XYZ file of C-alpha atoms in Angstrom:
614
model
C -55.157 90.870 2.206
C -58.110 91.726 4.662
C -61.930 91.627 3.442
C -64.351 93.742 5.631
C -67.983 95.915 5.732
C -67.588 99.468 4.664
C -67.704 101.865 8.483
C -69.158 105.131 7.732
C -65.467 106.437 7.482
C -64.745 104.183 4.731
C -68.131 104.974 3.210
C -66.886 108.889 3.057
C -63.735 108.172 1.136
C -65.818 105.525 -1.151
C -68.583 107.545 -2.386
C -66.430 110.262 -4.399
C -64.633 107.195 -6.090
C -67.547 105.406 -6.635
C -69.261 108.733 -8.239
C -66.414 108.915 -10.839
C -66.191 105.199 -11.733
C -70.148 104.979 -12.255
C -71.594 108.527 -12.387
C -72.714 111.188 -10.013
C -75.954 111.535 -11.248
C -77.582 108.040 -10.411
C -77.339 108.448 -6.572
C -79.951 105.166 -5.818
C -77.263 103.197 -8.175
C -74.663 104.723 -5.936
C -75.816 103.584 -2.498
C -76.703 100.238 -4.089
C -73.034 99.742 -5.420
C -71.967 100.820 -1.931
C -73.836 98.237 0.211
C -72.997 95.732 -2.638
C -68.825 96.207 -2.213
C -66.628 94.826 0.492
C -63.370 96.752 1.676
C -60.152 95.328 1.106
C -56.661 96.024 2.213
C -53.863 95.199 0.421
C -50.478 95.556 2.089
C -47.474 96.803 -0.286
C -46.310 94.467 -2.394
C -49.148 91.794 -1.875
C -50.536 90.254 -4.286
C -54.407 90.935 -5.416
C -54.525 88.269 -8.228
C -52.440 86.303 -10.442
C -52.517 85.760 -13.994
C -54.249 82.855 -14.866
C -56.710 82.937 -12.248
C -60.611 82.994 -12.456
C -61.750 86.486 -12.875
C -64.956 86.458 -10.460
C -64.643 90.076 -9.300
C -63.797 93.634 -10.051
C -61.929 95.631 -7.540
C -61.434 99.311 -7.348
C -59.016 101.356 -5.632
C -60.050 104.123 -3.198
C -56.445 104.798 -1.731
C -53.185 103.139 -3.276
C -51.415 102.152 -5.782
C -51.394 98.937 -7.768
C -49.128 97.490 -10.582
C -50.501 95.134 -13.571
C -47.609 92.702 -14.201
C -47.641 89.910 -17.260
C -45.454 87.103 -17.062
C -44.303 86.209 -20.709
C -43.416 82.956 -22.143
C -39.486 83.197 -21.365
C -40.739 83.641 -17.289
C -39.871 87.758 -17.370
C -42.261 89.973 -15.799
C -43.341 93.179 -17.725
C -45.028 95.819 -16.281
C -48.184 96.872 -18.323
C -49.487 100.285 -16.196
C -49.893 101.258 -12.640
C -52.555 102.720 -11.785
C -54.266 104.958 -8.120
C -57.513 106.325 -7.167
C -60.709 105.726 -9.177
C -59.163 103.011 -11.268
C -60.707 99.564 -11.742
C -59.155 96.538 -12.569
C -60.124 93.236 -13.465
C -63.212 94.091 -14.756
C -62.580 92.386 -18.428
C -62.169 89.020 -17.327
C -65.190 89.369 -15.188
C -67.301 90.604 -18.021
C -65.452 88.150 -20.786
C -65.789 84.857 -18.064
C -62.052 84.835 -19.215
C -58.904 84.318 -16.371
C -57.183 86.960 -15.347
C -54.988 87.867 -18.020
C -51.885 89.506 -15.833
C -50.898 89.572 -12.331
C -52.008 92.697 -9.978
C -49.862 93.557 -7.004
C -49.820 96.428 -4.566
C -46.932 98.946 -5.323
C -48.148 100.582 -1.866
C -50.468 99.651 1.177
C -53.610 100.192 -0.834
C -57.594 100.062 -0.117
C -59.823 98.830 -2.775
C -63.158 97.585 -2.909
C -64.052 94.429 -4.229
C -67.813 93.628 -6.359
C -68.060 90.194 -6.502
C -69.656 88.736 -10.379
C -73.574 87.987 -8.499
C -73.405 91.636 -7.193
C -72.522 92.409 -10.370
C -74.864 90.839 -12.143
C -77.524 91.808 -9.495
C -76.851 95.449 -10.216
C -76.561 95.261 -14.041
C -80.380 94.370 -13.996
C -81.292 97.238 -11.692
C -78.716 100.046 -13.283
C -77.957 99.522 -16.585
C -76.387 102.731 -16.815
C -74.170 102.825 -14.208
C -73.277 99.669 -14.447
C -72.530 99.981 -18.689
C -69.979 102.389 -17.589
C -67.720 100.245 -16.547
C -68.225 97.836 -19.591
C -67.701 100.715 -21.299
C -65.042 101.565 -19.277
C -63.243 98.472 -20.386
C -63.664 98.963 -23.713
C -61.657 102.129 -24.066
C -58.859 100.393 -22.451
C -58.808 97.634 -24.522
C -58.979 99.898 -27.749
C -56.451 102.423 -25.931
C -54.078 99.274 -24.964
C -54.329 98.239 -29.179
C -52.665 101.284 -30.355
C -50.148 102.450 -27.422
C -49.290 100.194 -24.012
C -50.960 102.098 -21.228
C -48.504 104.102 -18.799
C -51.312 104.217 -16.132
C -52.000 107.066 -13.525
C -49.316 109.996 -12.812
C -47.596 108.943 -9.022
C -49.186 111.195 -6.224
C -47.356 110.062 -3.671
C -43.792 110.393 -3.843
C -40.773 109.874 -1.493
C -37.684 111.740 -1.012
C -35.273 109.662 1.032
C -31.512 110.110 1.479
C -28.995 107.560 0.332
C -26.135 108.977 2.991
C -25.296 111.197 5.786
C -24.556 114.335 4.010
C -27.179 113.965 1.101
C -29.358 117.332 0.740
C -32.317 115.069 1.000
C -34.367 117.661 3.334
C -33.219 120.934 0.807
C -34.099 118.562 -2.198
C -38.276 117.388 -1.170
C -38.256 121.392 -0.545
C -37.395 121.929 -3.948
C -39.366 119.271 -5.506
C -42.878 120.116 -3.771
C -42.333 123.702 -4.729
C -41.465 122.840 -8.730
C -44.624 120.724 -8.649
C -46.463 123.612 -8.158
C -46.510 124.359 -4.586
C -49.147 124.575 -1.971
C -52.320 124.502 -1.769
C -52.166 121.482 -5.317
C -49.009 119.788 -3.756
C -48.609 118.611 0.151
C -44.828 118.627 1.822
C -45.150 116.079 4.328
C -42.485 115.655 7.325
C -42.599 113.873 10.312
C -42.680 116.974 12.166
C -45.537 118.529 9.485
C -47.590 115.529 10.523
C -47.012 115.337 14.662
C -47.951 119.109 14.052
C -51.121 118.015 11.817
C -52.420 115.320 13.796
C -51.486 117.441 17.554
C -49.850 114.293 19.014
C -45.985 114.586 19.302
C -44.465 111.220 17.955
C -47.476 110.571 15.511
C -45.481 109.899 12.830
C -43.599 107.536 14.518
C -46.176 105.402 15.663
C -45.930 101.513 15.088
C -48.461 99.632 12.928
C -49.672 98.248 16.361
C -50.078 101.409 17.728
C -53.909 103.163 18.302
C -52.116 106.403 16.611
C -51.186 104.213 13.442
C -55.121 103.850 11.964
C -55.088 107.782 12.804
C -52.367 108.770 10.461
C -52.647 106.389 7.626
C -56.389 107.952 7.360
C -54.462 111.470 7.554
C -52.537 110.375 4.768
C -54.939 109.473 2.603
C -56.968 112.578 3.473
C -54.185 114.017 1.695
C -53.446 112.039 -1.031
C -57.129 113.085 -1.793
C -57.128 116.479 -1.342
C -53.771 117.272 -2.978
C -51.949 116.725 -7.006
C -48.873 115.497 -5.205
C -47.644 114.656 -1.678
C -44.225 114.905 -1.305
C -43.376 112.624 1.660
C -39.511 114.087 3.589
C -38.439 110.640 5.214
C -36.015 110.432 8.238
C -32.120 109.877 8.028
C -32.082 106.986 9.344
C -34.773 103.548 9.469
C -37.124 104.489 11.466
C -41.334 104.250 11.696
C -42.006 107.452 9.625
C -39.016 106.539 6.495
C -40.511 103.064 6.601
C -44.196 104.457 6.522
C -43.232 106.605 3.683
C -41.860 103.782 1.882
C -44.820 101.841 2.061
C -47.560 104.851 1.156
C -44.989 105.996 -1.881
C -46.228 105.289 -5.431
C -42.446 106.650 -6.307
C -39.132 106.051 -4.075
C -36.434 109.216 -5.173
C -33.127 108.327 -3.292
C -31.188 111.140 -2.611
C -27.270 111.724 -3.029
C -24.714 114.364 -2.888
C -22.833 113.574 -6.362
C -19.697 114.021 -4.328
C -20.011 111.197 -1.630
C -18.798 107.485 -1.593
C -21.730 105.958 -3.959
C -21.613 102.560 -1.594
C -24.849 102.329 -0.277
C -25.595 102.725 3.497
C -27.604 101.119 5.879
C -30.728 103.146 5.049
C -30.455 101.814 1.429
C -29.923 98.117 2.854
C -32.931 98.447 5.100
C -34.979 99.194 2.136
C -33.890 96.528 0.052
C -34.145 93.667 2.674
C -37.845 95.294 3.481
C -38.721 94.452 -0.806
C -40.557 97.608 -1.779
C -42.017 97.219 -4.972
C -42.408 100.975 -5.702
C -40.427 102.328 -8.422
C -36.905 103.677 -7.167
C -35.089 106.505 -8.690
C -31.740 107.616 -7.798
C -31.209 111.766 -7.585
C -27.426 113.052 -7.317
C -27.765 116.934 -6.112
C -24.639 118.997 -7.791
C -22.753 121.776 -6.996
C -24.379 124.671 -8.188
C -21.178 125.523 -10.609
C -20.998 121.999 -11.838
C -20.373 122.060 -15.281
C -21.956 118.785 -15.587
C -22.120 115.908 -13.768
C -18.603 113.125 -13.955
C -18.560 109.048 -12.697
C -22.440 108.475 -12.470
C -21.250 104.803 -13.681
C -20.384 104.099 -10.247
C -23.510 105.182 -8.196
C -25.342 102.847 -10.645
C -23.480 99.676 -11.115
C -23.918 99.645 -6.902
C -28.062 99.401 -7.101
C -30.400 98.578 -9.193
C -32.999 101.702 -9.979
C -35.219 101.924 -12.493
C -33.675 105.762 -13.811
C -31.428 108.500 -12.656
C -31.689 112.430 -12.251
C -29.205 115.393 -12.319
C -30.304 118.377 -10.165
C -28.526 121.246 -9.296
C -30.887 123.165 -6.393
C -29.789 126.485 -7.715
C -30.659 125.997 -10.944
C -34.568 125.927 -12.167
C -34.534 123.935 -14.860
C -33.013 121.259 -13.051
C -36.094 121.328 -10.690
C -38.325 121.454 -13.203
C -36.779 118.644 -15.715
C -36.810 116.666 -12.608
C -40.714 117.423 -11.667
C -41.962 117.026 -15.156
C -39.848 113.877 -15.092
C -41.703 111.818 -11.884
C -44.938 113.453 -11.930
C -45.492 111.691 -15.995
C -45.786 115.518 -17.706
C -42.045 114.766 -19.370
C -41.873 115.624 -22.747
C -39.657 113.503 -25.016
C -38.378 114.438 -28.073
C -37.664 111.130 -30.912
C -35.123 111.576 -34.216
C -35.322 109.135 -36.673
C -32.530 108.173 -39.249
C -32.220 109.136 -43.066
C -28.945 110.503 -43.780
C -29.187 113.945 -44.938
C -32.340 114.207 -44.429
C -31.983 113.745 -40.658
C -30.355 117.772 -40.390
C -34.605 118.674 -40.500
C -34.059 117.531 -36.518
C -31.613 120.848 -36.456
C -34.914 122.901 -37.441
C -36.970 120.912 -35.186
C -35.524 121.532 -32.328
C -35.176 125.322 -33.326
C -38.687 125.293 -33.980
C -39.212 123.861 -29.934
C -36.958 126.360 -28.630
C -38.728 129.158 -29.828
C -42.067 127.974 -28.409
C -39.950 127.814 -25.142
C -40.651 123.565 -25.123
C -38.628 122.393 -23.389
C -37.058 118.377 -24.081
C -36.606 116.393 -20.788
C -35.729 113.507 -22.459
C -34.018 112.904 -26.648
C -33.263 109.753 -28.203
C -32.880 108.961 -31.724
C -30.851 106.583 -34.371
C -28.201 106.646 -37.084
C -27.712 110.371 -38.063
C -31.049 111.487 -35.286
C -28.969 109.782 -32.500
C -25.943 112.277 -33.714
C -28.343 115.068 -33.533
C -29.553 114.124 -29.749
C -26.576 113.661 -29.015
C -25.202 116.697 -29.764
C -28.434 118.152 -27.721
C -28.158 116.350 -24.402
C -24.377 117.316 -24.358
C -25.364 121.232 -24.935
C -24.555 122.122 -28.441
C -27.019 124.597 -29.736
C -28.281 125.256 -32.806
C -26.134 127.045 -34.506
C -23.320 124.044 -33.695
C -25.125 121.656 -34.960
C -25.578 123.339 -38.509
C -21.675 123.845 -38.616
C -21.616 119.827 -37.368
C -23.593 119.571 -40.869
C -21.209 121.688 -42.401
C -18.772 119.095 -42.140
C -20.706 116.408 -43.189
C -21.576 118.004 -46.405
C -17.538 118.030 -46.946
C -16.318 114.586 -47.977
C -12.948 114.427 -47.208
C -13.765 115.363 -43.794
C -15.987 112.019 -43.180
C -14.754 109.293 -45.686
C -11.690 107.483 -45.502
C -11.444 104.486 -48.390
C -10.150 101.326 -47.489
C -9.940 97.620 -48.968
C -13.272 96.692 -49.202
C -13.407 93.673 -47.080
C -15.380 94.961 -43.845
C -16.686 97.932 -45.392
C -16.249 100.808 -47.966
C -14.664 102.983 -45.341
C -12.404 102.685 -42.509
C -14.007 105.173 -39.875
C -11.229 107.035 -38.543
C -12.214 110.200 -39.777
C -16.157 109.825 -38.594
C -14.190 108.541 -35.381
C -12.437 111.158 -34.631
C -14.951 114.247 -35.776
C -17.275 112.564 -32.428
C -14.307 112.032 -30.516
C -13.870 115.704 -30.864
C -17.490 116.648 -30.450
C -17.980 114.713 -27.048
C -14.776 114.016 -25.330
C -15.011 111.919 -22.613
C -18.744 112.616 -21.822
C -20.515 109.834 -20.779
C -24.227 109.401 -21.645
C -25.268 108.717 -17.728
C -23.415 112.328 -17.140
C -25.700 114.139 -19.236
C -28.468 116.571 -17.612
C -31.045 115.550 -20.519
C -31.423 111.934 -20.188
C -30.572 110.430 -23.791
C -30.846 107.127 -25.413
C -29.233 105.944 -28.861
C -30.327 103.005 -30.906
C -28.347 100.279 -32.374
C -28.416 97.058 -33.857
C -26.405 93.778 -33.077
C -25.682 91.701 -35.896
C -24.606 89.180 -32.615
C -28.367 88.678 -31.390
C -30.325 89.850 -33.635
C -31.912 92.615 -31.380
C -32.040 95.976 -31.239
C -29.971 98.056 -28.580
C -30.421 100.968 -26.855
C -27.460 103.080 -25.306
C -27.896 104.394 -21.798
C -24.849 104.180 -20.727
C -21.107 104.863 -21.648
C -18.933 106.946 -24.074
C -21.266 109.023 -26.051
C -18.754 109.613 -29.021
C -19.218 105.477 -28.828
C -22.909 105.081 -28.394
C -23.460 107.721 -31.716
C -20.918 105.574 -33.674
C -22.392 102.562 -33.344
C -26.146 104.089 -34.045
C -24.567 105.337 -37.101
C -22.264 102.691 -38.013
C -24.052 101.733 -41.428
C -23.816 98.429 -43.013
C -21.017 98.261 -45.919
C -20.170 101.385 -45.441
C -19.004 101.831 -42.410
C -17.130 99.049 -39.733
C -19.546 97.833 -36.846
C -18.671 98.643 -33.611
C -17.439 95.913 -31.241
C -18.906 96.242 -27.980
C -17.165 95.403 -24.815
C -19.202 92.309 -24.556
C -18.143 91.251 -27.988
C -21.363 92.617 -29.569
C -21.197 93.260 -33.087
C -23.062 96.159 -33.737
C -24.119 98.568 -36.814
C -27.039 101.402 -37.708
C -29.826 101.175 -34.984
C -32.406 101.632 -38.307
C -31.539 98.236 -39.594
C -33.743 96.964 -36.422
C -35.564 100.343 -35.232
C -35.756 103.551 -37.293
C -37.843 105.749 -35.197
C -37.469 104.439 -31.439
C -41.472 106.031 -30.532
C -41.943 102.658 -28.159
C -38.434 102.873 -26.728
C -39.323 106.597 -25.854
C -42.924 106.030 -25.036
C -41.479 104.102 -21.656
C -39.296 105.720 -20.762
C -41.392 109.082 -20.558
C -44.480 106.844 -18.371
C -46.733 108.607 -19.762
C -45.403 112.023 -20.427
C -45.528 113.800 -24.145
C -43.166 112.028 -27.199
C -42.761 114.169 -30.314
C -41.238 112.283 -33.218
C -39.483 113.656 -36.210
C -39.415 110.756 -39.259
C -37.377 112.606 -41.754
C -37.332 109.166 -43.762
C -40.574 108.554 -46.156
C -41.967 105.647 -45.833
C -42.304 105.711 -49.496
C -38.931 106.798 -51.271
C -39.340 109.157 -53.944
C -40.056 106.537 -57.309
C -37.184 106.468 -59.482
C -37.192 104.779 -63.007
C -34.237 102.578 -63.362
C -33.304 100.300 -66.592
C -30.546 97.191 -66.001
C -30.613 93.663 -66.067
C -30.446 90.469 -64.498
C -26.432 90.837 -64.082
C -24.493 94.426 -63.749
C -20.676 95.512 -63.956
C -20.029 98.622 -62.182
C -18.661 99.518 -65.823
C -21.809 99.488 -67.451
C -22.819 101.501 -64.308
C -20.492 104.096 -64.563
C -21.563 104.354 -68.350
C -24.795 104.724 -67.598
C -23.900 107.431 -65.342
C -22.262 109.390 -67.209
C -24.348 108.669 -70.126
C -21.444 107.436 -72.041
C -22.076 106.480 -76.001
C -25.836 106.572 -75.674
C -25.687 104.145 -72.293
C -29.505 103.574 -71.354
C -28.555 101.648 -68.033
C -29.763 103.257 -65.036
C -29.303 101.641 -61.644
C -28.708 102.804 -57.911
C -25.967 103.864 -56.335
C -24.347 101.208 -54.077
C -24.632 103.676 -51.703
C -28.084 104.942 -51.584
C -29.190 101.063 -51.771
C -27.365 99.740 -48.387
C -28.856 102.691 -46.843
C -32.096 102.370 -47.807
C -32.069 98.588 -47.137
C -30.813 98.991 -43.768
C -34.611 101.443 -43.480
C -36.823 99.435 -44.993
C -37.887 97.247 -42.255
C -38.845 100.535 -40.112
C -40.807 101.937 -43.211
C -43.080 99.283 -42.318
C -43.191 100.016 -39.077
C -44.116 103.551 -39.595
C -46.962 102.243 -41.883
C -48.510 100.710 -39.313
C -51.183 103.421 -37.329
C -50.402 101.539 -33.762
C -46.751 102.330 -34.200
C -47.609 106.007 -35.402
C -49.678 106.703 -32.367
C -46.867 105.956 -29.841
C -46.096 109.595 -30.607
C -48.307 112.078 -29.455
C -46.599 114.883 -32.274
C -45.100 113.110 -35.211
C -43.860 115.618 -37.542
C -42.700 114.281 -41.237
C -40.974 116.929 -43.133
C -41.728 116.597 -46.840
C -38.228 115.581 -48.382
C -38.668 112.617 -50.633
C -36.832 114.840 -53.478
C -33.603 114.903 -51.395
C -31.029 111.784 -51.738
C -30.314 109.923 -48.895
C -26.797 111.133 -49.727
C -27.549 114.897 -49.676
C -25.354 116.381 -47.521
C -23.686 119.722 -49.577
C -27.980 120.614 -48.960
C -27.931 120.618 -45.287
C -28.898 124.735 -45.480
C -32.408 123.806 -47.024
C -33.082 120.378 -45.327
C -32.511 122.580 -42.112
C -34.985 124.651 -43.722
C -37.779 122.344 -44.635
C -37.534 120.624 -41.109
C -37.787 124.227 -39.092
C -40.811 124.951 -41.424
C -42.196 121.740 -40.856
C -41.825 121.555 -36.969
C -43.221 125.299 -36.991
C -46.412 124.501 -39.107
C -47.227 121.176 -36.563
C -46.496 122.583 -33.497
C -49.030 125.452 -34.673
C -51.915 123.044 -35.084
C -50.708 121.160 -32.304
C -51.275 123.930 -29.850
C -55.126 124.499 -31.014
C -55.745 120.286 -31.007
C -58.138 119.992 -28.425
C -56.318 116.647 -26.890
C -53.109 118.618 -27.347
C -50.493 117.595 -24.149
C -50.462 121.228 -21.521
């Protein structure tokens, strides 16, 4: 990390940041902050401070990109946010005279400036006002941070680098810069776009020691300034423009044909030995007639990246899925459990077709991970009602067994998803999906990104008592994702960085009251008398049933009680059906109903809601 006086070139690139940190309006307070900061350079992935240490300045970034890291108590590192231009960071502990709270590292080569605490303090008693808007600032993230974990600034520069020979790498950044919206809001940037830019042939490939090198970094971030996105078209091989790429990228998309050897090549070893610390994303380009996509397993289990696209360059939606996807405008749709009352997702998601919404990524659990399920594998509508069909027909569903693991013995519910997803995998789907269990092994909730998706939606609805857990291949006992996580808003809220999440809870958190009269001890005799009201029987009790399934909710009622939880979705849609049974399946038709109704009415006042997502 350098420290240095602001030149009058740095002093033009400052003054537009400072202006929207502080206010444009105060222009003495403005030139005083500017001959108060010193310029820093921060090379990608250095460190700017650690957690822990004293928080005697506040930097912020004028080019870059930086990631805030904690370390918790087990020694894991989480990522909190990333955030680019205009953003300032460690200004709490400076104001609080607390350490630094988290670690700060550079996911690019980044410039900030740095205002030491006494120029700080210097200012605060000259401009007030400018200077209460950072405190202020600071404030809104804390209270933002309280109620949803901050996803941080959308990536502007982004780079599109291939992970073979034949990938379509050059086709594919073409693509990409025109689905982001195309010039004059989005740059594409190649090595001949900026020798042609800059008039010197071999620009781009200048070394860092090289008088050309200060020339086109400040090119760059002339750009970056000027422009929503950059798209930045790396070489084919590891040279002085792919690694300069690398290093100004907020976002690293490596490029496949779906059809090659998934090993990776040198290119991909370069990169790893030079330990980026951008986020990396793998992209397999299809066949324009692919059906859909087959053996993604083995691109991933041979690197580690942080998620995985499906594009087919012929088709639009691909292109767009994938832009809404790494520009943080991805809109993620959430189904919660409830048994029958989980078919409202059917009307949802007729309700989001018809406003031409379109989901770029669906998770869900128990009967909502069904539902997504069916989704992401391409089922429409009017499928998924006949799926409903069948569960509203008993003998379809239940098979009895001795009651030792559980009340059934699965081969029926098996089979039906057997039957409704083959051998799709969920890492082959074009809509990214998730499914949520729970292990009765850890204690933990798990989500499904991977594998058979007839076995991921088995074990998210494999329901305590009634149903036998799943045994995972790691010997993993698992049953219904709602015994540990109902309504997966947090799970979706990452994985979307930022994006849209619409939840559906079709389960109140308040069950419908019921007045019951038993006692201390019950026979299922006395039950079935009551039941059926035999010679005057006054006991009234709940159905074994209804009770395992409601206790295996109960713990994410609470959850969805709690107004931090409930604004991890951006869109949370609760369809009135506390007067259905859990058990209500032969009512599908109306459920299906309520839900389309439901979605219809919120999406309406969503639309007007002046902090409404675009």
């Amino acid at each position: 990390m350098t420290d240095s006086p602001l030149d009058p070139g740095r002093r033009a690139q400052l003054d537009p940041v400072l202006a929207g940190v502080f206010g444009e309006h105060d222009a003495a307070a403005l030139a005083a902050i500017a001959q108060s900061v010193r310029w820093v350079s921060l090379p990608g992935g250095g460190t700017l401070f650690r957690q822990g240490d004293r928080g005697d300045d506040v930097f912020i970034v004028v080019n870059g990109r930086l990631r805030t890291e904690l370390e918790d108590a087990d020694g894991s590192l989480r990522v909190l946010e990333e955030v680019g231009r205009g953003a300032a960071v460690g200004e709490i502990a400076l104001l609080t005279g607390e350490t630094r709270t988290a670690s700060v590292v550079a996911v690019r080569d980044t410039d900030l400036v740095r205002l030491s605490k006494a120029s700080f303090d210097a200012l605060l008693e000259r401009h007030p006002h400018a200077m209460m808007r950072l405190a202020r600032a600071a404030a809104v993230r804390l209270r933002h941070a309280s109620h949803r974990p901050a996803s941080g600034s959308a990536p502007v520069m982004l780079a599109v680098v291939p992970a073979g020979p034949s990938a379509a790498f050059r086709e594919l950044s073409r693509a990409l810069a025109a689905a982001l919206g195309g010039e004059p809001t989005v740059a594409h940037l190649s090595r001949a776009a900026v020798d042609h830019a800059l008039r010197r042939t071999g620009a781009a490939q200048a070394d860092d020691g090289d008088a050309t090198h200060a020339a086109v970094v400040t090119w760059l971030a002339a750009c970056e300034r000027a422009h929503r996105h950059v798209v930045l078209e790396a070489d084919d091989a590891w040279t002085p423009w792919t690694q300069r790429c690398l290093r100004q990228a907020d976002r690293v998309l490596l490029v496949a044909r779906a059809g090659d050897d998934p090993a990776p090549g040198s290119l991909e070893r370069a990169m790893r030995a030079a330990g980026l610390r951008a986020r990396v994303e793998l992209l397999l380009v299809h066949d324009d007639a692919s059906v859909r996509p087959v053996a993604t397993a083995r691109w991933l289990a041979a690197r580690e990246v942080a998620t995985h696209h499906h594009v087919r360059l012929g088709h639009a939606g691909d292109l767009a899925r994938l832009a809404r996807r790494v520009s943080g405008r991805a809109v993620g749709l959430v189904l919660g459990g409830g048994g029958a009352r989980g078919f409202a997702h059917i009307g949802m998601l007729r309700a989001l077709a018809e406003d031409g919404i379109d989901v770029d990524a669906i998770g869900g659990t128990s009967i909502g991970a069904l539902i997504a399920g069916a989704h992401a594998h391409g089922l429409g509508v009017d499928a998924m009602v006949a799926i409903a069909r069948d569960f509203a027909s008993p003998s379809k569903l239940l098979d009895r067994t001795l009651p030792l693991a559980s009340l059934m013995a699965a081969r029926k519910v098996t089979a039906l998803y057997q039957h409704l997803f083959g051998d799709v995998h969920v890492e082959d789907l074009w809509t990214p999906l998730f499914a949520m269990s729970s292990s009765l092994s850890r204690a933990r909730a798990v989500v499904h990104r991977s594998g058979p998706l007839w076995h991921s939606v088995r074990a998210s609805t494999a329901i305590p008592a009634i149903f036998p857990p799943l045994l995972a291949d790691d010997g993993d006992v698992l049953v219904d994702g709602g015994v540990m996580n109902n309504m997966p808003l947090d799970v979706m809220r990452d994985f979307c960085e930022g994006g849209t999440v619409i939840g559906v809870n079709p389960m109140p958190t308040d069950d419908k009251e019921k007045r019951y009269s038993f006692g201390p001890s019950l026979s299922g005799w006395e039950a079935l008398k009551g039941r059926l009201r035999w010679f005057g029987s006054t006991t009234r009790s709940p159905s074994i049933l209804g009770s395992v399934m409601r206790a295996t909710e109960i713990n994410s009622a609470n959850r969805m009680r709690q107004p931090s939880f409930r604004a991890l979705a951006d869109l949370l849609v609760e369809p009135a059906l506390a007067g259905f049974p859990i058990l209500a399946f032969d009512r599908f038709e109306e459920i299906v109903d309520i839900g389309y109704r439901s979605a219809r009415e919120a999406l309406d006042a969503w639309r007007v809601a002046p902090d409404s997502a675009s």
